[in-house]
PDB file of C-alpha atoms in Angstrom:
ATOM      1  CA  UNK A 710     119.596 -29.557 232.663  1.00 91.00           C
ATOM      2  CA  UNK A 711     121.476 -32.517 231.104  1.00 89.00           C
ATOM      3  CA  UNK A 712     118.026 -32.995 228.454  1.00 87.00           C
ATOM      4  CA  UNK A 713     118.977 -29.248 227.555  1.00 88.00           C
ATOM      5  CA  UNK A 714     123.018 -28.736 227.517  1.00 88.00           C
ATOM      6  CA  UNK A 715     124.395 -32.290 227.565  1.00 88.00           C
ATOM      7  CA  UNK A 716     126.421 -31.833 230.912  1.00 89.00           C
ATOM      8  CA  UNK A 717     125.495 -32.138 234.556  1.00 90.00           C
ATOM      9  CA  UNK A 718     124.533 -29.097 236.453  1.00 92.00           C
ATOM     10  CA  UNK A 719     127.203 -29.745 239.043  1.00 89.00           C
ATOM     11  CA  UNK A 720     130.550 -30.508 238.426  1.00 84.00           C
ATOM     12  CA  UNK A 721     133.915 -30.375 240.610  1.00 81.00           C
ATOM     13  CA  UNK A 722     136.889 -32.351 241.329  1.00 83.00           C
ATOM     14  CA  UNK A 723     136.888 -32.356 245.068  1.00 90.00           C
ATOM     15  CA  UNK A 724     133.424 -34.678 245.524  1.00 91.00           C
ATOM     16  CA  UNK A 725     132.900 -31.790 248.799  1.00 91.00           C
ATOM     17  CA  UNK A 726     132.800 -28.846 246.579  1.00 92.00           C
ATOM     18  CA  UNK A 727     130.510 -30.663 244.496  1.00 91.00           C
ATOM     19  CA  UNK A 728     128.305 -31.082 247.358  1.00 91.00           C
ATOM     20  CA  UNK A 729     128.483 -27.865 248.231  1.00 92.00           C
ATOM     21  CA  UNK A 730     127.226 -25.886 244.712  1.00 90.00           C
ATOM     22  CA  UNK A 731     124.607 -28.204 245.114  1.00 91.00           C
ATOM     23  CA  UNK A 732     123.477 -26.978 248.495  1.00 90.00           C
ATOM     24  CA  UNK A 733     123.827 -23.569 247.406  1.00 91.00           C
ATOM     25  CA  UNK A 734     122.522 -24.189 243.978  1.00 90.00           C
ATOM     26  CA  UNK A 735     126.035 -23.025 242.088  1.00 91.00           C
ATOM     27  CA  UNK A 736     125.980 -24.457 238.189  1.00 92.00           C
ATOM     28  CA  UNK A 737     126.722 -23.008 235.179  1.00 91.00           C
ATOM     29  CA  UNK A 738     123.947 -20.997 233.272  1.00 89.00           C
ATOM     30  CA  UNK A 739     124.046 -21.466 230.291  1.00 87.00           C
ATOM     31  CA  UNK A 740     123.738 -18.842 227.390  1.00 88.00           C
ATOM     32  CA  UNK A 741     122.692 -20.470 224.713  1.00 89.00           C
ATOM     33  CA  UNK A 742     119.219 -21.139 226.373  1.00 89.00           C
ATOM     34  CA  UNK A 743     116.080 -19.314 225.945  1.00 89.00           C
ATOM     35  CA  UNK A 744     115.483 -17.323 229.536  1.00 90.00           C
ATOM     36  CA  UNK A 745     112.750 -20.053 229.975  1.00 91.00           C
ATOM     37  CA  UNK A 746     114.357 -22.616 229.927  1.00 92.00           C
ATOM     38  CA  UNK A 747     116.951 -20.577 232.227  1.00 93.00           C
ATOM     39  CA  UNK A 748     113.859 -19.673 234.722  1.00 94.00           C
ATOM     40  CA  UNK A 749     112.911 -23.341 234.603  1.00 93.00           C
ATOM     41  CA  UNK A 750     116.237 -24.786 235.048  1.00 94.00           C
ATOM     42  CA  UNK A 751     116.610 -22.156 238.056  1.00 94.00           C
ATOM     43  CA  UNK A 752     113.312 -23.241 239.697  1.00 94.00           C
ATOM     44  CA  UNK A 753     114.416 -27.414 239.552  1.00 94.00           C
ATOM     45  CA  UNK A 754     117.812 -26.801 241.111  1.00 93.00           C
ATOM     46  CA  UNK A 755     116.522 -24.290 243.682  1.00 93.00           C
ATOM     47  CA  UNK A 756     118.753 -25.717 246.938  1.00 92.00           C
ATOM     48  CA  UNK A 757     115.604 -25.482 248.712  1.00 92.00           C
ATOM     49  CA  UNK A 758     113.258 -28.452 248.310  1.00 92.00           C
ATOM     50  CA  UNK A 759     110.524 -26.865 249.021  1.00 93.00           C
ATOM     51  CA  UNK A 760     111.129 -24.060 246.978  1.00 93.00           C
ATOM     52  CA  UNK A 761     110.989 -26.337 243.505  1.00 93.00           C
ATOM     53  CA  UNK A 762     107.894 -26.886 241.537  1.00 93.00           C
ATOM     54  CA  UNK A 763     105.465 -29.516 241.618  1.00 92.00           C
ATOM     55  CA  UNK A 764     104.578 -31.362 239.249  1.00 90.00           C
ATOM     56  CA  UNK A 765     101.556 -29.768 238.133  1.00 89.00           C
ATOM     57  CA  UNK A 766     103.151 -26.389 238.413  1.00 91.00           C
ATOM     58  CA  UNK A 767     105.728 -27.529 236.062  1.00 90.00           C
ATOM     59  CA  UNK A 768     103.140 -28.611 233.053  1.00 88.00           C
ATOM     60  CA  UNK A 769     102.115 -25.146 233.698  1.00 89.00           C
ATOM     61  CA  UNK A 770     105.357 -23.753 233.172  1.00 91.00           C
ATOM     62  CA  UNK A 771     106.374 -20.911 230.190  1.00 90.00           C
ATOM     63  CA  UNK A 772     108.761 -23.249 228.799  1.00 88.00           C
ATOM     64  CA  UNK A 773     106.416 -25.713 228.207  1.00 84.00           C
ATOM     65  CA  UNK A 774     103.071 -23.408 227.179  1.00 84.00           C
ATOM     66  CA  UNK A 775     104.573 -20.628 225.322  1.00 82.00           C
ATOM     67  CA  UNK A 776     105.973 -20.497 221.775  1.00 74.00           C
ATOM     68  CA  UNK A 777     105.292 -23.584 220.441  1.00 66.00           C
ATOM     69  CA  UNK A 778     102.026 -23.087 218.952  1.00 66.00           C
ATOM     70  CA  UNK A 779     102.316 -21.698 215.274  1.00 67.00           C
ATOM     71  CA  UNK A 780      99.649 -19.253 213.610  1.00 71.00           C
ATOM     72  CA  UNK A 781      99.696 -21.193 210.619  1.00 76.00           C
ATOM     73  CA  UNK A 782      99.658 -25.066 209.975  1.00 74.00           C
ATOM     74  CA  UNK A 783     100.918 -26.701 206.791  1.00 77.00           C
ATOM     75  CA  UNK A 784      98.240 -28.636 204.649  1.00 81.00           C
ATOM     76  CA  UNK A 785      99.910 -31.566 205.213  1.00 79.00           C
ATOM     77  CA  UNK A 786      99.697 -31.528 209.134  1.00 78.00           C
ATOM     78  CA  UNK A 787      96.818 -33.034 208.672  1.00 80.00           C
ATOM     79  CA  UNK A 788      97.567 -36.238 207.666  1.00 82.00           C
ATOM     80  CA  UNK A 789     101.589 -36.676 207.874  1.00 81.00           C
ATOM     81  CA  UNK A 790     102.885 -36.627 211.373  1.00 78.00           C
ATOM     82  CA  UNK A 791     105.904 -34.158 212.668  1.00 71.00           C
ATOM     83  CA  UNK A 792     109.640 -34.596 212.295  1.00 71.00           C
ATOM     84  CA  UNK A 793     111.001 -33.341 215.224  1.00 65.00           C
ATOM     85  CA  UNK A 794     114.876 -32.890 214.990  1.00 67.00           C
ATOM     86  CA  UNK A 795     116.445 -34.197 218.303  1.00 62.00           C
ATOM     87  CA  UNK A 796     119.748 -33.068 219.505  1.00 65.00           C
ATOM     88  CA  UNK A 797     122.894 -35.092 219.920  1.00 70.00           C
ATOM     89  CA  UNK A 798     122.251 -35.805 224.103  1.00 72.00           C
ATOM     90  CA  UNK A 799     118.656 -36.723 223.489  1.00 70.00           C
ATOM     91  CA  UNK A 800     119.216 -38.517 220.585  1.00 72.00           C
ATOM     92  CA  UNK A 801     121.973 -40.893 222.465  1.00 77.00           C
ATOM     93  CA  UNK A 802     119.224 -41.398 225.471  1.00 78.00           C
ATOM     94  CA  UNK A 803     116.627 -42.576 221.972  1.00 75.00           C
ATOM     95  CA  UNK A 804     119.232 -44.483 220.651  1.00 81.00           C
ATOM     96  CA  UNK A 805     120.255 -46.593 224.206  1.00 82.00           C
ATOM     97  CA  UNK A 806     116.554 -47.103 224.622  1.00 79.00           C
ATOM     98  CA  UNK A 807     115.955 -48.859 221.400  1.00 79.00           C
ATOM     99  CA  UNK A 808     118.977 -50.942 221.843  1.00 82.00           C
ATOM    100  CA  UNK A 809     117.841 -52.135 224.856  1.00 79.00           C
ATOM    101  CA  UNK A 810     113.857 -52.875 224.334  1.00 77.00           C
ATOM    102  CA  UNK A 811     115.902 -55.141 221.241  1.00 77.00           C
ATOM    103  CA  UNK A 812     118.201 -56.644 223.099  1.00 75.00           C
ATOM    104  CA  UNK A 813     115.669 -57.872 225.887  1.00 68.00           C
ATOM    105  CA  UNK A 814     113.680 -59.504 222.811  1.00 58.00           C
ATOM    106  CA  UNK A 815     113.771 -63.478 223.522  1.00 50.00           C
ATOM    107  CA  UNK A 816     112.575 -65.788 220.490  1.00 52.00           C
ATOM    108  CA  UNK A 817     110.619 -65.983 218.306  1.00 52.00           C
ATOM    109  CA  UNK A 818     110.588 -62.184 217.565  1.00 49.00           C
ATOM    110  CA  UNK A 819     110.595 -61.291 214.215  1.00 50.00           C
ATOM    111  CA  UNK A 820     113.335 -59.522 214.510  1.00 47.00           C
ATOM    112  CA  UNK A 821     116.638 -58.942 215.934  1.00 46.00           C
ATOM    113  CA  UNK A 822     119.080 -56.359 217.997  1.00 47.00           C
ATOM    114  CA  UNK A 823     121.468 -56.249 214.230  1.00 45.00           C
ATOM    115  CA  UNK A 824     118.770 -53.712 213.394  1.00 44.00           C
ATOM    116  CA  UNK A 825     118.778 -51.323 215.572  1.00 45.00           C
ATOM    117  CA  UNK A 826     120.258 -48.482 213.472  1.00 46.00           C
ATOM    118  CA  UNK A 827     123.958 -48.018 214.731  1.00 47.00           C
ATOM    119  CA  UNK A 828     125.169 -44.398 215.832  1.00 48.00           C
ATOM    120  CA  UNK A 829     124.018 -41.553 214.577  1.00 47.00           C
ATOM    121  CA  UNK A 830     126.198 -38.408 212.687  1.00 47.00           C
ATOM    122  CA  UNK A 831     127.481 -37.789 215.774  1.00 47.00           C
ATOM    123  CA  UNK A 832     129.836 -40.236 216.092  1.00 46.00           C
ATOM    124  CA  UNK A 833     129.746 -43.759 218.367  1.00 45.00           C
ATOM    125  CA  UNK A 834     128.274 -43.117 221.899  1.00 45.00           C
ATOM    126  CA  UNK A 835     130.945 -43.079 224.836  1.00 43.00           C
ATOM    127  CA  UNK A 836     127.854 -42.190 227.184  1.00 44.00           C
ATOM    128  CA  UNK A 837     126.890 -45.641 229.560  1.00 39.00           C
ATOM    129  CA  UNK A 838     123.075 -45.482 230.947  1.00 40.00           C
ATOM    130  CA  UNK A 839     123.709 -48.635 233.064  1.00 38.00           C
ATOM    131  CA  UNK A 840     121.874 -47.912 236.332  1.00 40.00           C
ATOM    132  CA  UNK A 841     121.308 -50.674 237.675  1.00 40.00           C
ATOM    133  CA  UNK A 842     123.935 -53.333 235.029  1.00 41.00           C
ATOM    134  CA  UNK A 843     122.788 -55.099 232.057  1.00 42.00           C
ATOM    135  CA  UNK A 844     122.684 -57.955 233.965  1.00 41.00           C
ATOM    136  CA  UNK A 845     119.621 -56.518 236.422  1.00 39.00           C
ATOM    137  CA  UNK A 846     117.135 -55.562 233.795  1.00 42.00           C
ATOM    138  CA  UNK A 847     117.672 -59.330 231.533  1.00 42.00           C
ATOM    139  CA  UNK A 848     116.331 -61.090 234.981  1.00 42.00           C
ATOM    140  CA  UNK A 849     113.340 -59.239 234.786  1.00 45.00           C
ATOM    141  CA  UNK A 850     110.344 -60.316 232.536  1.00 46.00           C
ATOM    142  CA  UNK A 851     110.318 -57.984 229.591  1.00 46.00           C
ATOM    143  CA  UNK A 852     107.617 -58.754 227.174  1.00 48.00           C
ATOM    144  CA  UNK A 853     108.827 -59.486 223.422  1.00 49.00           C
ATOM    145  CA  UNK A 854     107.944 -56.361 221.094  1.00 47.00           C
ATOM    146  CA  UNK A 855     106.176 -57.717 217.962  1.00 50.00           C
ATOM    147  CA  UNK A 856     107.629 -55.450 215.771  1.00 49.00           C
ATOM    148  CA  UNK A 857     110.627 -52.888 215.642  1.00 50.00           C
ATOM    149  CA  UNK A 858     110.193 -49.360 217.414  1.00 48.00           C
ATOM    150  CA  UNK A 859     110.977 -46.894 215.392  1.00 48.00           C
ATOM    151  CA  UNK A 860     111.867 -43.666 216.974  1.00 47.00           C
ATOM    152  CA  UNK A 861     111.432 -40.411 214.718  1.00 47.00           C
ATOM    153  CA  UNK A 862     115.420 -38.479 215.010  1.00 44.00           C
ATOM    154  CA  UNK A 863     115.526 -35.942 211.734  1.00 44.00           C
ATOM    155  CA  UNK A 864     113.474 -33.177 210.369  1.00 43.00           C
ATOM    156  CA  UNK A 865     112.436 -29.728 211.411  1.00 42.00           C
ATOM    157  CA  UNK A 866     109.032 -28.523 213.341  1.00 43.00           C
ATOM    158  CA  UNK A 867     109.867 -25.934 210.187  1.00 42.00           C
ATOM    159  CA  UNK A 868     106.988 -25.761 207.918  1.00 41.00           C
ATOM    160  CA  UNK A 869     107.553 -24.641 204.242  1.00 44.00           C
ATOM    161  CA  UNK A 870     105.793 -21.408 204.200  1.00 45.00           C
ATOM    162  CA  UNK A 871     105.394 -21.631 200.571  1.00 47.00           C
ATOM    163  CA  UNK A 872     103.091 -24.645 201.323  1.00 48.00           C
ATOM    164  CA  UNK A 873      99.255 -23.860 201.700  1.00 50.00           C
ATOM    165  CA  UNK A 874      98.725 -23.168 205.773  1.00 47.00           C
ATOM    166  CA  UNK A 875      95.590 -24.089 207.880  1.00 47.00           C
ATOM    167  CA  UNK A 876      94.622 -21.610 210.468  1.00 48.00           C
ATOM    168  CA  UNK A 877      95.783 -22.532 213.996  1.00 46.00           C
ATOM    169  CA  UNK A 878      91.745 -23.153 215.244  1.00 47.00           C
ATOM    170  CA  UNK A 879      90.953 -25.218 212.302  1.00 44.00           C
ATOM    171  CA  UNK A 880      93.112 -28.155 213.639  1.00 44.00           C
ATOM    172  CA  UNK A 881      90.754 -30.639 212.714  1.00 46.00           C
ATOM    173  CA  UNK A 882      91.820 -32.725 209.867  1.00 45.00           C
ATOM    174  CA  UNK A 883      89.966 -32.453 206.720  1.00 47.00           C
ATOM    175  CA  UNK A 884      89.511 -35.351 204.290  1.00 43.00           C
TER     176      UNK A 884
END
């Protein structure tokens, strides 16, 4: 839910009535999202434990095996990998990530936590991902990355139709 809208699924100022649209599985639907990803969203926040999917059901899912598969592939699929275009809540969670695999790099790395790319268009990040503190994942033994990671945030699964297109079954890659 929060991957898809940016906002918890359950929200209220009195902690009990929070508590309570959980165990009746109140949130707010939201509009702007495909009815699979509605159905989906529905099935994870079911108040009924048993009721929500397993794992395997969920790889099986519509929302995750329908519409994504073009008829057409660009030429260039082939041999230049996707830009996927994240939006602004995932691409805060990318962002905190990267900071902290640099920031957990001890000497002699090659490189440093001054670049990490700083916030994106979207403005400085007020969100905090500190489960457990800082100060609980620097006592544990995090290998040093040998080089930076970079994490893919702009483009468009968009293909230029003008482009020449490879038939869907003819994913191989041709040299």
């Amino acid at each position: 839910y929060m991957v898809l809208t940016g906002a918890p699924p359950f929200m209220a100022s009195p902690l009990s009535e929070m508590y309570q649209n959980i165990r009746e599985g109140h949130y707010p639907e939201p509009a702007h999202l495909s009815a699979n990803a509605r159905r989906l969203i529905a099935r994870l926040l079911a108040p009924h434990p048993a009721k929500r999917p397993s794992l395997e059901h969920l790889l099986h899912d519509n929302f995750f095996t329908q519409g994504f598969t073009p008829d057409q592939l660009p030429a260039h699929s082939c041999h230049s990998p996707p830009i996927f275009a994240v939006p602004p809540p995932l691409g805060r969670v990318f962002r905190k990530v990267r900071q902290l695999l640099l920031t957990q790099c001890r000497p002699p790395c090659p490189f440093t936590p001054k670049e990490a790319s700083g916030p994106g268009k979207d403005g400085p990040d007020p969100d905090s991902m500190e489960w457990g503190g800082e100060s609980s994942l620097s006592a544990k033994a995090v290998p040093c990355l040998e080089a930076p990671i970079h994490l893919v945030a702009h483009g468009t699964l968009q293909s230029d139709l003008a482009g020449e297109q490879i038939p869907v079954p003819a994913r191989g890659c041709r040299s």
